[in-house]
Short mmCIF file of C-alpha atoms in Angstrom, two decimals:
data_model
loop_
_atom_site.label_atom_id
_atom_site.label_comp_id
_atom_site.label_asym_id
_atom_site.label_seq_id
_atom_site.Cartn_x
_atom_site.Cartn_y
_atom_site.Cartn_z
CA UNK M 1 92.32 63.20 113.79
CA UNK M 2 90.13 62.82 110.62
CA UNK M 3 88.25 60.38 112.64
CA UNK M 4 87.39 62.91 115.34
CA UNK M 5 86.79 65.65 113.31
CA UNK M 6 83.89 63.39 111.12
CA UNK M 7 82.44 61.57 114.17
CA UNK M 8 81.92 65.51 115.71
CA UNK M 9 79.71 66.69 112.56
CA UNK M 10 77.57 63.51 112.94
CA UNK M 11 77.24 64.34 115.99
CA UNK M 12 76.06 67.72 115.83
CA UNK M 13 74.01 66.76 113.08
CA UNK M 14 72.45 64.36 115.65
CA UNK M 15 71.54 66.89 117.72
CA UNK M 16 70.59 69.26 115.69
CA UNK M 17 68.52 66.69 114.12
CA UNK M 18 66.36 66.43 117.09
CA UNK M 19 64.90 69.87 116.59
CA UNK M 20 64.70 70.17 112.76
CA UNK M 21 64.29 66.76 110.59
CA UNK M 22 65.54 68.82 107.78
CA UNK M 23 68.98 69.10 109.37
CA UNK M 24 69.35 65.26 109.33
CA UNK M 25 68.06 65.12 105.64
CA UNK M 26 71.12 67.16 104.77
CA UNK M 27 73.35 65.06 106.95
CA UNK M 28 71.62 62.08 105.18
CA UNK M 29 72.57 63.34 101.84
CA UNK M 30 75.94 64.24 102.24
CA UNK M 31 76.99 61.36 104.06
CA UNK M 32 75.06 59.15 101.39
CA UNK M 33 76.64 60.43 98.79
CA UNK M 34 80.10 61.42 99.92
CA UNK M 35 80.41 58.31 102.67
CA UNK M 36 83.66 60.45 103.91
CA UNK M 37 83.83 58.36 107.26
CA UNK M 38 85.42 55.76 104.52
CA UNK M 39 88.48 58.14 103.75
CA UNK M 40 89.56 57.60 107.22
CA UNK M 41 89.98 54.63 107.71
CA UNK M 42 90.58 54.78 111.60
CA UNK M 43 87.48 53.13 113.94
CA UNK M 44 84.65 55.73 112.27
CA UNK M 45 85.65 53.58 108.84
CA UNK M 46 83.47 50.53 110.26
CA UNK M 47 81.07 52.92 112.32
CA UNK M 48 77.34 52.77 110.84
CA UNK M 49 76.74 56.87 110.87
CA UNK M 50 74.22 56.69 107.89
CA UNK M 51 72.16 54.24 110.19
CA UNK M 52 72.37 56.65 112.97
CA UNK M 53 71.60 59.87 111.03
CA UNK M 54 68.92 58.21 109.56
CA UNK M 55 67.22 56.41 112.43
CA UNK M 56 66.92 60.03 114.50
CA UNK M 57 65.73 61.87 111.16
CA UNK M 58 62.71 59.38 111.35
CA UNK M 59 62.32 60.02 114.98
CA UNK M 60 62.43 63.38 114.64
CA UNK M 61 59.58 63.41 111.42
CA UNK M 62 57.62 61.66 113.40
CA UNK M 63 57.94 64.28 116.43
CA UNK M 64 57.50 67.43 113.96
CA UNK M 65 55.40 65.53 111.37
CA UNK M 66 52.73 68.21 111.18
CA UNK M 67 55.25 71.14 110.95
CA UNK M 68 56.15 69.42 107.31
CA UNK M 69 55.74 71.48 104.22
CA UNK M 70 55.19 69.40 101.44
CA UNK M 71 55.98 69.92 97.61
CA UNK M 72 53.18 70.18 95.12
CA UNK M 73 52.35 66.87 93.80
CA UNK M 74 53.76 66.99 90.15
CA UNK M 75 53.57 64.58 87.34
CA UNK M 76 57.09 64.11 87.95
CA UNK M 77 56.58 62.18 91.68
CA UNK M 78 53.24 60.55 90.16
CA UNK M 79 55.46 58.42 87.84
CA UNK M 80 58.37 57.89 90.26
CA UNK M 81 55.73 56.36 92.72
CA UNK M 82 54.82 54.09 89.80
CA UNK M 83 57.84 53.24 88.41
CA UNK M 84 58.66 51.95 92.12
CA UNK M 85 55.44 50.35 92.28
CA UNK M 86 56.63 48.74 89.07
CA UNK M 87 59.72 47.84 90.67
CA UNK M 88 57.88 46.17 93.96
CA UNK M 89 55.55 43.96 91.77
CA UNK M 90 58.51 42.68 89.81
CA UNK M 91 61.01 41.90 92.83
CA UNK M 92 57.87 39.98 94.05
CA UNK M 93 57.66 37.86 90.74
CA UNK M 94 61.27 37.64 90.85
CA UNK M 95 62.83 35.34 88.91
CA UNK M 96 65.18 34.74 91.79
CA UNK M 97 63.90 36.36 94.83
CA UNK M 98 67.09 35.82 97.44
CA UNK M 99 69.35 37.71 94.19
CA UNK M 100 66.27 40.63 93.68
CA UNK M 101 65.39 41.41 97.47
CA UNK M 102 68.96 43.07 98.63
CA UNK M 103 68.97 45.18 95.97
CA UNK M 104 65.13 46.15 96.22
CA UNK M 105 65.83 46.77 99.59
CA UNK M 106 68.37 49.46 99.45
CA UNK M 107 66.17 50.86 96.31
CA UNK M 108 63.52 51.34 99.19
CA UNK M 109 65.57 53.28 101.07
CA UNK M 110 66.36 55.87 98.16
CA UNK M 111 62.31 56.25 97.76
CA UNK M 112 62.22 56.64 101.55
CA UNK M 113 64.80 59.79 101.76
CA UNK M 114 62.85 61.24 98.41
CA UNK M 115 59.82 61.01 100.45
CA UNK M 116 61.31 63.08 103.29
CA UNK M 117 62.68 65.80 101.02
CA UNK M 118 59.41 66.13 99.31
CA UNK M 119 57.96 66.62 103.00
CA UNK M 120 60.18 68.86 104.34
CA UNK M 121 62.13 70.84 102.32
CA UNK M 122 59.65 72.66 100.30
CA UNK M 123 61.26 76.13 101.25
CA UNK M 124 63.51 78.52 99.26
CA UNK M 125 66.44 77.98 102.24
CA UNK M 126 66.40 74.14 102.73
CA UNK M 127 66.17 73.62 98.44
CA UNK M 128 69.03 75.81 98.10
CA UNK M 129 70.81 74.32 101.08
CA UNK M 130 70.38 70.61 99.54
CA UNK M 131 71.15 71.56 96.59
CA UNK M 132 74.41 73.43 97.82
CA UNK M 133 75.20 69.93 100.00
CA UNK M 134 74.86 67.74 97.08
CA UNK M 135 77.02 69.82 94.81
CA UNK M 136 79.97 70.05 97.29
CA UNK M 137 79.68 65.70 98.14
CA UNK M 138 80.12 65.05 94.50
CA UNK M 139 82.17 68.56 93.28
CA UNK M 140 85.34 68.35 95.88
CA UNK M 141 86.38 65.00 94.09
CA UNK M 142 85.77 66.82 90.82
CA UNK M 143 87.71 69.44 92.11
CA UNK M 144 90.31 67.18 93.19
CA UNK M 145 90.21 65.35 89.99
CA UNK M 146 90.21 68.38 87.39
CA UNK M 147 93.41 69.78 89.53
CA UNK M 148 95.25 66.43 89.92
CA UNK M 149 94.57 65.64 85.91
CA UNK M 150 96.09 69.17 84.99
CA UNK M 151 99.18 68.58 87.27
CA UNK M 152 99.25 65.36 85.79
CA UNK M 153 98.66 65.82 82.28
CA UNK M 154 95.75 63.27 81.91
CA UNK M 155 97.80 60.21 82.51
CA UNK M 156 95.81 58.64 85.26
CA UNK M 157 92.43 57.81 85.90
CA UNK M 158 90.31 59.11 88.45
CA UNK M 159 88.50 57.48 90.98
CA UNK M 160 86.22 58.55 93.48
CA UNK M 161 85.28 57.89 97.15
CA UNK M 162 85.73 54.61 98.35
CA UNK M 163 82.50 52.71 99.56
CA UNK M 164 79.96 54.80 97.31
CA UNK M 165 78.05 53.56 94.10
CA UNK M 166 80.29 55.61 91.94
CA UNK M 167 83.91 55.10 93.50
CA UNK M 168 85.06 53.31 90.02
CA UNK M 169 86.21 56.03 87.47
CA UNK M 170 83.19 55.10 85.36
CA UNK M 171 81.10 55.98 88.32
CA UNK M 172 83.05 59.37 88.75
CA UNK M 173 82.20 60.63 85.13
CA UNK M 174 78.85 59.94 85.48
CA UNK M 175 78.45 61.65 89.13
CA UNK M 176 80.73 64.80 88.13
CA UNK M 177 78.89 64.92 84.55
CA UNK M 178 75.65 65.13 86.56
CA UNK M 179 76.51 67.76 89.24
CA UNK M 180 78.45 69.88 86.75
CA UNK M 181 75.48 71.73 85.38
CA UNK M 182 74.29 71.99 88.90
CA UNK M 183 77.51 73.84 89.79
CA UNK M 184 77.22 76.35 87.75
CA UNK M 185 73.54 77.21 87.82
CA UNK M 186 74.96 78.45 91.09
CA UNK M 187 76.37 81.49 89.70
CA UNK M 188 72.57 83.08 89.71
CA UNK M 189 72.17 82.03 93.87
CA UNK M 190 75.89 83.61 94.41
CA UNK M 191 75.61 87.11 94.44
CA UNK M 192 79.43 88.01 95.24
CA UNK M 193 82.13 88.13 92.21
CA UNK M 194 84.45 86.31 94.38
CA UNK M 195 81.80 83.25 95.13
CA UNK M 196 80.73 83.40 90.87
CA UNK M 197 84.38 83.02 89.97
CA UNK M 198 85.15 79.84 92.33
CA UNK M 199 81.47 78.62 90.74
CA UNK M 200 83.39 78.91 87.31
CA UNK M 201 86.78 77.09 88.38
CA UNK M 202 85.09 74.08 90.06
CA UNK M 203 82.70 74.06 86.68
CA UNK M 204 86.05 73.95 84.72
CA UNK M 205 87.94 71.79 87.29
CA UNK M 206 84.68 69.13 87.01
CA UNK M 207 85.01 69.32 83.43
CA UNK M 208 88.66 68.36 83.30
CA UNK M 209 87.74 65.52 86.07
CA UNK M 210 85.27 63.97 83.42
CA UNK M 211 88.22 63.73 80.82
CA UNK M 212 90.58 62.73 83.59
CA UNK M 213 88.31 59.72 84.79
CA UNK M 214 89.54 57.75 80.58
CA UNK M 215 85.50 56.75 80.56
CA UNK M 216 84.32 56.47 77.05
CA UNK M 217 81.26 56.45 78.68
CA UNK M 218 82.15 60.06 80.31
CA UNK M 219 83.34 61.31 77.02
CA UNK M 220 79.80 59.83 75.44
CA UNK M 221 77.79 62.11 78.51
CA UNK M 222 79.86 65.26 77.48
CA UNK M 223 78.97 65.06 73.52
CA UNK M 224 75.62 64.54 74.61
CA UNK M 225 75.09 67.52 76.83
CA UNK M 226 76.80 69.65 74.34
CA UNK M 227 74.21 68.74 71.84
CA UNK M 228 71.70 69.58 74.53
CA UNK M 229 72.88 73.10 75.14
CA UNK M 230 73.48 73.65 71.49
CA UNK M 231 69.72 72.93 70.82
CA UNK M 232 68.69 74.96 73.71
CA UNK M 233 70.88 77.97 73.43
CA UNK M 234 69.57 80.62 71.03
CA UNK M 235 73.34 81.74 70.46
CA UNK M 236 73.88 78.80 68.26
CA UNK M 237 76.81 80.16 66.44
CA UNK M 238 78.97 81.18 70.22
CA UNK M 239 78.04 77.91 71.21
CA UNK M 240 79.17 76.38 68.21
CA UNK M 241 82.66 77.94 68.07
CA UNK M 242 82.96 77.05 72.01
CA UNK M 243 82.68 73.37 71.63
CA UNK M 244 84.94 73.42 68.87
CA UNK M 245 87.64 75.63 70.86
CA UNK M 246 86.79 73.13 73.55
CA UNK M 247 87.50 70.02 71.23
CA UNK M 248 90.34 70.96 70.09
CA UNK M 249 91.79 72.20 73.56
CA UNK M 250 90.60 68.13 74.39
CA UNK M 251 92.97 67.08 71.88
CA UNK M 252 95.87 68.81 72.59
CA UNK M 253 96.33 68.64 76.36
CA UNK M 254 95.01 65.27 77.06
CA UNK M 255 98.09 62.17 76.20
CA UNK M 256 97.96 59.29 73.73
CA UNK M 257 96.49 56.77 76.19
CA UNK M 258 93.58 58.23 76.30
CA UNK M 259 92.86 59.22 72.34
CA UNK M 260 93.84 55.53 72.25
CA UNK M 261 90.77 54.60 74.57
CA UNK M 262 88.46 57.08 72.87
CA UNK M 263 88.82 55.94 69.75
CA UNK M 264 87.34 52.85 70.47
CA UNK M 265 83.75 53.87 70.97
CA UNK M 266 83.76 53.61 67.00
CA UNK M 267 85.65 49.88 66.71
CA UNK M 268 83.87 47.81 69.26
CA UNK M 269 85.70 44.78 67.68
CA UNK M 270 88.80 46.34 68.19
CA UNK M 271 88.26 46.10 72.36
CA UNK M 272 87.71 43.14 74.15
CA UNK M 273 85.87 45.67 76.64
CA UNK M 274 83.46 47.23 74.66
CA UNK M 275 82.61 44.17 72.09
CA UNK M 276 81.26 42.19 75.59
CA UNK M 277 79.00 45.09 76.02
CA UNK M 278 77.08 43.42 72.75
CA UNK M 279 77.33 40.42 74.43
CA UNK M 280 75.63 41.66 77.35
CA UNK M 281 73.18 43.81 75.83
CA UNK M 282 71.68 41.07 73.61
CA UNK M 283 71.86 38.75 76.89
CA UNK M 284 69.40 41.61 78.03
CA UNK M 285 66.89 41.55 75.58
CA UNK M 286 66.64 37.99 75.49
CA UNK M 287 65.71 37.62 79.19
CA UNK M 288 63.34 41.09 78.43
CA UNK M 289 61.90 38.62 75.67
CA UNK M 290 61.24 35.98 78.13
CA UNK M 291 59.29 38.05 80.91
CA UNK M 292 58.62 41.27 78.68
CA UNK M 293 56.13 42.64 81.15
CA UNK M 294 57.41 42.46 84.81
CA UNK M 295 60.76 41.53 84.02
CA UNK M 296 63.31 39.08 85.76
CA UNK M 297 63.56 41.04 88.99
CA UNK M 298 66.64 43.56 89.82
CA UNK M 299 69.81 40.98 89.57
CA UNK M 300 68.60 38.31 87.59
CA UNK M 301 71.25 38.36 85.36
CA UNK M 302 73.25 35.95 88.00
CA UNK M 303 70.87 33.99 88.14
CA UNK M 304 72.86 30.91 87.24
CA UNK M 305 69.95 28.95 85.03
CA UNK M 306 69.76 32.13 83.13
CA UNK M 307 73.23 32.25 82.61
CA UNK M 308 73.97 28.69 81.37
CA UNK M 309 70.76 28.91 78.95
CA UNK M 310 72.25 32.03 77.40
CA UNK M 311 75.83 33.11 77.90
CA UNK M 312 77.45 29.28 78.47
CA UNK M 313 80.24 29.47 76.34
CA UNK M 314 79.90 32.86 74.94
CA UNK M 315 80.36 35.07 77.36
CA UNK M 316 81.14 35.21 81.30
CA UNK M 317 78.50 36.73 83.94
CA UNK M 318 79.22 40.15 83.48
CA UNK M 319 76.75 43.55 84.41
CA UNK M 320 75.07 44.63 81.54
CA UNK M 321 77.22 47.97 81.20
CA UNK M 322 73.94 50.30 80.36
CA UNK M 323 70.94 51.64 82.10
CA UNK M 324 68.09 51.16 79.44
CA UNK M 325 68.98 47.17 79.00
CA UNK M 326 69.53 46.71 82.64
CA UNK M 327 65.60 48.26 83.19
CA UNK M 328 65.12 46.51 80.51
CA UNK M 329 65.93 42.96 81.68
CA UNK M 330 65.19 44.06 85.26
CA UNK M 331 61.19 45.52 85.06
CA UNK M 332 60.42 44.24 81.25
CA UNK M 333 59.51 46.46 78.41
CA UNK M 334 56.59 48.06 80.68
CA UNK M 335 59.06 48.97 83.02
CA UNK M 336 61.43 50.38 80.89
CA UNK M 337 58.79 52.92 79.32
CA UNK M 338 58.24 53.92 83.05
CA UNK M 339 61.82 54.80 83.20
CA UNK M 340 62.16 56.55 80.23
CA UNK M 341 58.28 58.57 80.39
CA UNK M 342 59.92 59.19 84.31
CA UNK M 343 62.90 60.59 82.53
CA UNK M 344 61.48 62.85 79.87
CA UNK M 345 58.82 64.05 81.99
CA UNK M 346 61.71 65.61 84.02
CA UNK M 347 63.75 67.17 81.71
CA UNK M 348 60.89 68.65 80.26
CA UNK M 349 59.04 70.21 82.74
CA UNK M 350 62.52 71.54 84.29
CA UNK M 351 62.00 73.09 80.99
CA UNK M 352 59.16 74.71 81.05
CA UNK M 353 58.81 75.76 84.50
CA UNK M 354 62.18 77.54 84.43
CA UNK M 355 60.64 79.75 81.32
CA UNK M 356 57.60 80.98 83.82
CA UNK M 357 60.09 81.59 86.11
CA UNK M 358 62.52 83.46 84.32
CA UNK M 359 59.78 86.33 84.21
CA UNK M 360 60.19 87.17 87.58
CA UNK M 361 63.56 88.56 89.46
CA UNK M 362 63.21 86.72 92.57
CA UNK M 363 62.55 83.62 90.74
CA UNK M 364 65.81 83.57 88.71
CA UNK M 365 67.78 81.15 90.78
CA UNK M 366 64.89 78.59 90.49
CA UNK M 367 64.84 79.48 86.64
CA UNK M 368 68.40 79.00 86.83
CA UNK M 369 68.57 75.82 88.87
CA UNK M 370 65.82 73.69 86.70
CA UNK M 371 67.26 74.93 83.45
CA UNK M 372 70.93 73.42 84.34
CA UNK M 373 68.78 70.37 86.00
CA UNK M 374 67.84 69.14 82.67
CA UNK M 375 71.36 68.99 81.25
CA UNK M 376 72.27 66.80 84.14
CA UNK M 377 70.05 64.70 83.28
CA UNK M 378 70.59 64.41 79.75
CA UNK M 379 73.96 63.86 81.12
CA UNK M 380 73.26 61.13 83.27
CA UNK M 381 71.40 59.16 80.08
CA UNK M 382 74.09 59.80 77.49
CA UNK M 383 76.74 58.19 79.84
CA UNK M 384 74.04 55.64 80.97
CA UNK M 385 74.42 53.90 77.87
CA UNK M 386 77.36 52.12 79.30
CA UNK M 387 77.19 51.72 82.77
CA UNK M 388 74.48 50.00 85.12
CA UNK M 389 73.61 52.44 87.54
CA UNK M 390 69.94 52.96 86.61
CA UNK M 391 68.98 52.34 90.38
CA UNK M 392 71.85 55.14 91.11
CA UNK M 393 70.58 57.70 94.24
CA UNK M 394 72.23 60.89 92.63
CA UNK M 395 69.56 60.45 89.74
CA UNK M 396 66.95 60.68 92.07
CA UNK M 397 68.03 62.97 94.05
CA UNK M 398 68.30 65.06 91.22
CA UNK M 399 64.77 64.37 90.19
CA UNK M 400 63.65 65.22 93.71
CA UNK M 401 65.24 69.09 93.21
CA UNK M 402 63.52 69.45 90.38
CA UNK M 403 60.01 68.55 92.18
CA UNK M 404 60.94 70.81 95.05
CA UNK M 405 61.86 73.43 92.28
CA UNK M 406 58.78 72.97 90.54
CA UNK M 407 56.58 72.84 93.64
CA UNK M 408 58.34 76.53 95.24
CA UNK M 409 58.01 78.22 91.36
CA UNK M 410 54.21 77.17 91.33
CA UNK M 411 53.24 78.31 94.96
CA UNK M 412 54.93 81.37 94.23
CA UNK M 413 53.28 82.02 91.06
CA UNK M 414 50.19 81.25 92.57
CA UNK M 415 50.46 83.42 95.79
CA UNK M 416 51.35 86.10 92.91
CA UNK M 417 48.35 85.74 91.17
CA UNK M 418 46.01 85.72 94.25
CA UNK M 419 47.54 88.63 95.60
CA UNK M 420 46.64 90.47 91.97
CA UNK M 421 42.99 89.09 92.42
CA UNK M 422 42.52 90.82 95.63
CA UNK M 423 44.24 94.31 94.52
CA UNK M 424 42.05 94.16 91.14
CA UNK M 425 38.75 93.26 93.54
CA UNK M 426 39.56 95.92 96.17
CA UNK M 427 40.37 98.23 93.43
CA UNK M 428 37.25 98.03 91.60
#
């Protein structure tokens, strides 16, 4: 039945697809980052619908191709296109090109689908519909996970949906850390009480998911956007009192098992887990050291030369557990300061643009939206320190919305100002 009832929205979305890209650039995103035809497990389990969805979204751009309306070109996309410029010139030099290709490859595709939204969904009703589809692909299983932690009391882990980039419970905290913020930016789009409140229960319910996933990494994301919103909030002292409340609720509901795990982000020697991570990291640096401009090439790592030069006897061939040193080894040093100049550049012009837009009433969910944006991304490179998922399509997605964002707050504000040109030139 499950199988039916998944194979009839592709199929709609097909269709509908035909008329408006846009349609199968939603489909594309939830079915990219949900993958729910692998929760079914029947025949649609083995079924390629992502290959479908996306080959009649390109036939359709290519049918309504001048009908797109593209986003502003922001600083933002400038040194996204580099960065995967960056990322082409050092799968090229790869150290081992059969090891660096696959995964360049599906990196492609990610900067393929950001290149559609930024085509086509520069309008107030496909941003906010996006937006709304990637919060619900990553929010149910936070949903699910806050509510099955609570009925559990925190004694098992959370994992997400099979088949995607984040199914381990690692990959959940980071995902549901991310989309959090997003959730409940939501509550200025929402104009009903009844739709506000269910913004605030998943936001809770997410939070409880994060705790319920045991990542030290998770836990690491949450202290970090904390600090974020204490820095930005001018009601220091509420905010203050909130995370402790917050802490201390932490502490009492959640079991021994996982204090037990938490504790060891401070005594790395104490777990076999997190001491390899030192391991790994230094592994990282010493290939960075070896090609510090381009980098090794996405994968290197197993490259089994490199391995037995540096880890033989120390180590097995393990992922380097953190974003920064798996840029790092992966694009060189150059690369890296791509990454993080990519990175900043985001968080702070979500920053800035959602001040101009704050000043005007029918700007307030895009003031809203790009203000939460940054905290997901601070999010996403808090818990990044200990998990490899720099290449991860929810971060760019993410960055995409905040483009889009950007781009409808600008034209707007422009239009604005034009129109109060003319009245002052008539008027005079």
């Amino acid at each position: 039945m499950r199988d039916i009832f998944i194979f009839s929205a592709v199929l709609c979305i097909l269709l509908a697809t035909l008329r408006k890209p846009q349609i199968g650039i939603l489909g594309w995103l939830w079915l990219s980052i949900m993958n729910p035809h692998k929760e079914a497990f029947g025949w649609i389990y083995s079924l390629p619908v992502l290959d479908m969805i996306a080959g009649v979204t390109f036939i359709s751009v290519l049918i309504n191709f001048k009908k797109a309306e593209k986003a502003m070109f922001h600083p933002i996309a400038i040194i996204l296109l580099i960065f995967y410029f960056w990322a082409c010139m050092s799968t090229i030099f790869a150290t081992s090109f059969d090891l660096s290709f696959p995964r360049w490859i599906y990196f492609s595709k990610t900067m393929v689908f950001i290149l559609l939204m930024l085509l086509f969904l520069n309008k107030k009703h496909w941003i906010i519909s996006s937006i709304f589809v990637f919060v619900f692909a990553v929010g149910l299983t936070g949903a699910k996970g806050g509510m099955f932690t609570i009925l559990t009391g925190g004694g098992y882990r959370i994992w997400g949906a099979p088949g995607t980039a984040w199914g381990d419970n690692n990959g959940v905290s980071l995902a549901v850390l991310m989309v959090t913020p997003m959730i409940f930016a939501l509550k200025d789009v929402l104009d009903k009480k009844i739709l506000r409140l269910s913004v605030y229960g998943t936001s809770f319910l997410s939070f409880i998911c994060i705790l319920g996933t045991q990542s030290r990494g998770g836990l690491v994301g949450i202290i970090g956007v904390s600090m974020a919103f204490f820095v930005r909030t001018k009601h220091k002292l509420v905010m203050g009192v909130l995370i402790f409340i917050c802490g201390l609720g932490v502490l009492a509901f959640m079991p021994d098992s996982w204090k037990s795990r938490m504790e060891t982000i401070q005594t790395y020697e104490q777990d076999a887990s997190a001491s390899t991570r030192i391991i790994q990291w230094n592994y990282a640096v010493q290939l960075a050291n070896e090609r510090p401009i381009l980098g090794h090439g996405f994968y290197a790592r197993f490259h089994q030369p490199l391995y037995q030069k540096y880890l033989t006897g120390i180590d097995k061939n393990r992922s380097v557990h953190s974003v920064y040193f798996q840029i790092l080894e992966e694009q060189g040093y150059v690369g890296l300061f791509i990454y993080l100049l990519l990175m900043v550049t985001a968080i702070v012009s979500a920053h800035k643009v959602s001040k101009q837009a704050k000043q005007r009433d029918d700007l307030k969910w895009a003031s809203s939206l790009l203000y939460f944006s940054q905290f997901s991304i601070v999010g996403f490179a808090f818990n990044g320190l200990t998990i490899n998922v720099a290449y991860l399509d929810l971060y760019y997605y993410l960055l995409a919305f905040i483009v889009l964002l950007i781009s409808h707050v600008k034209m707007e504000l422009a239009a604005d100002h034009t129109k109060t040109s003319q009245q002052t030139v008539l008027g005079t």
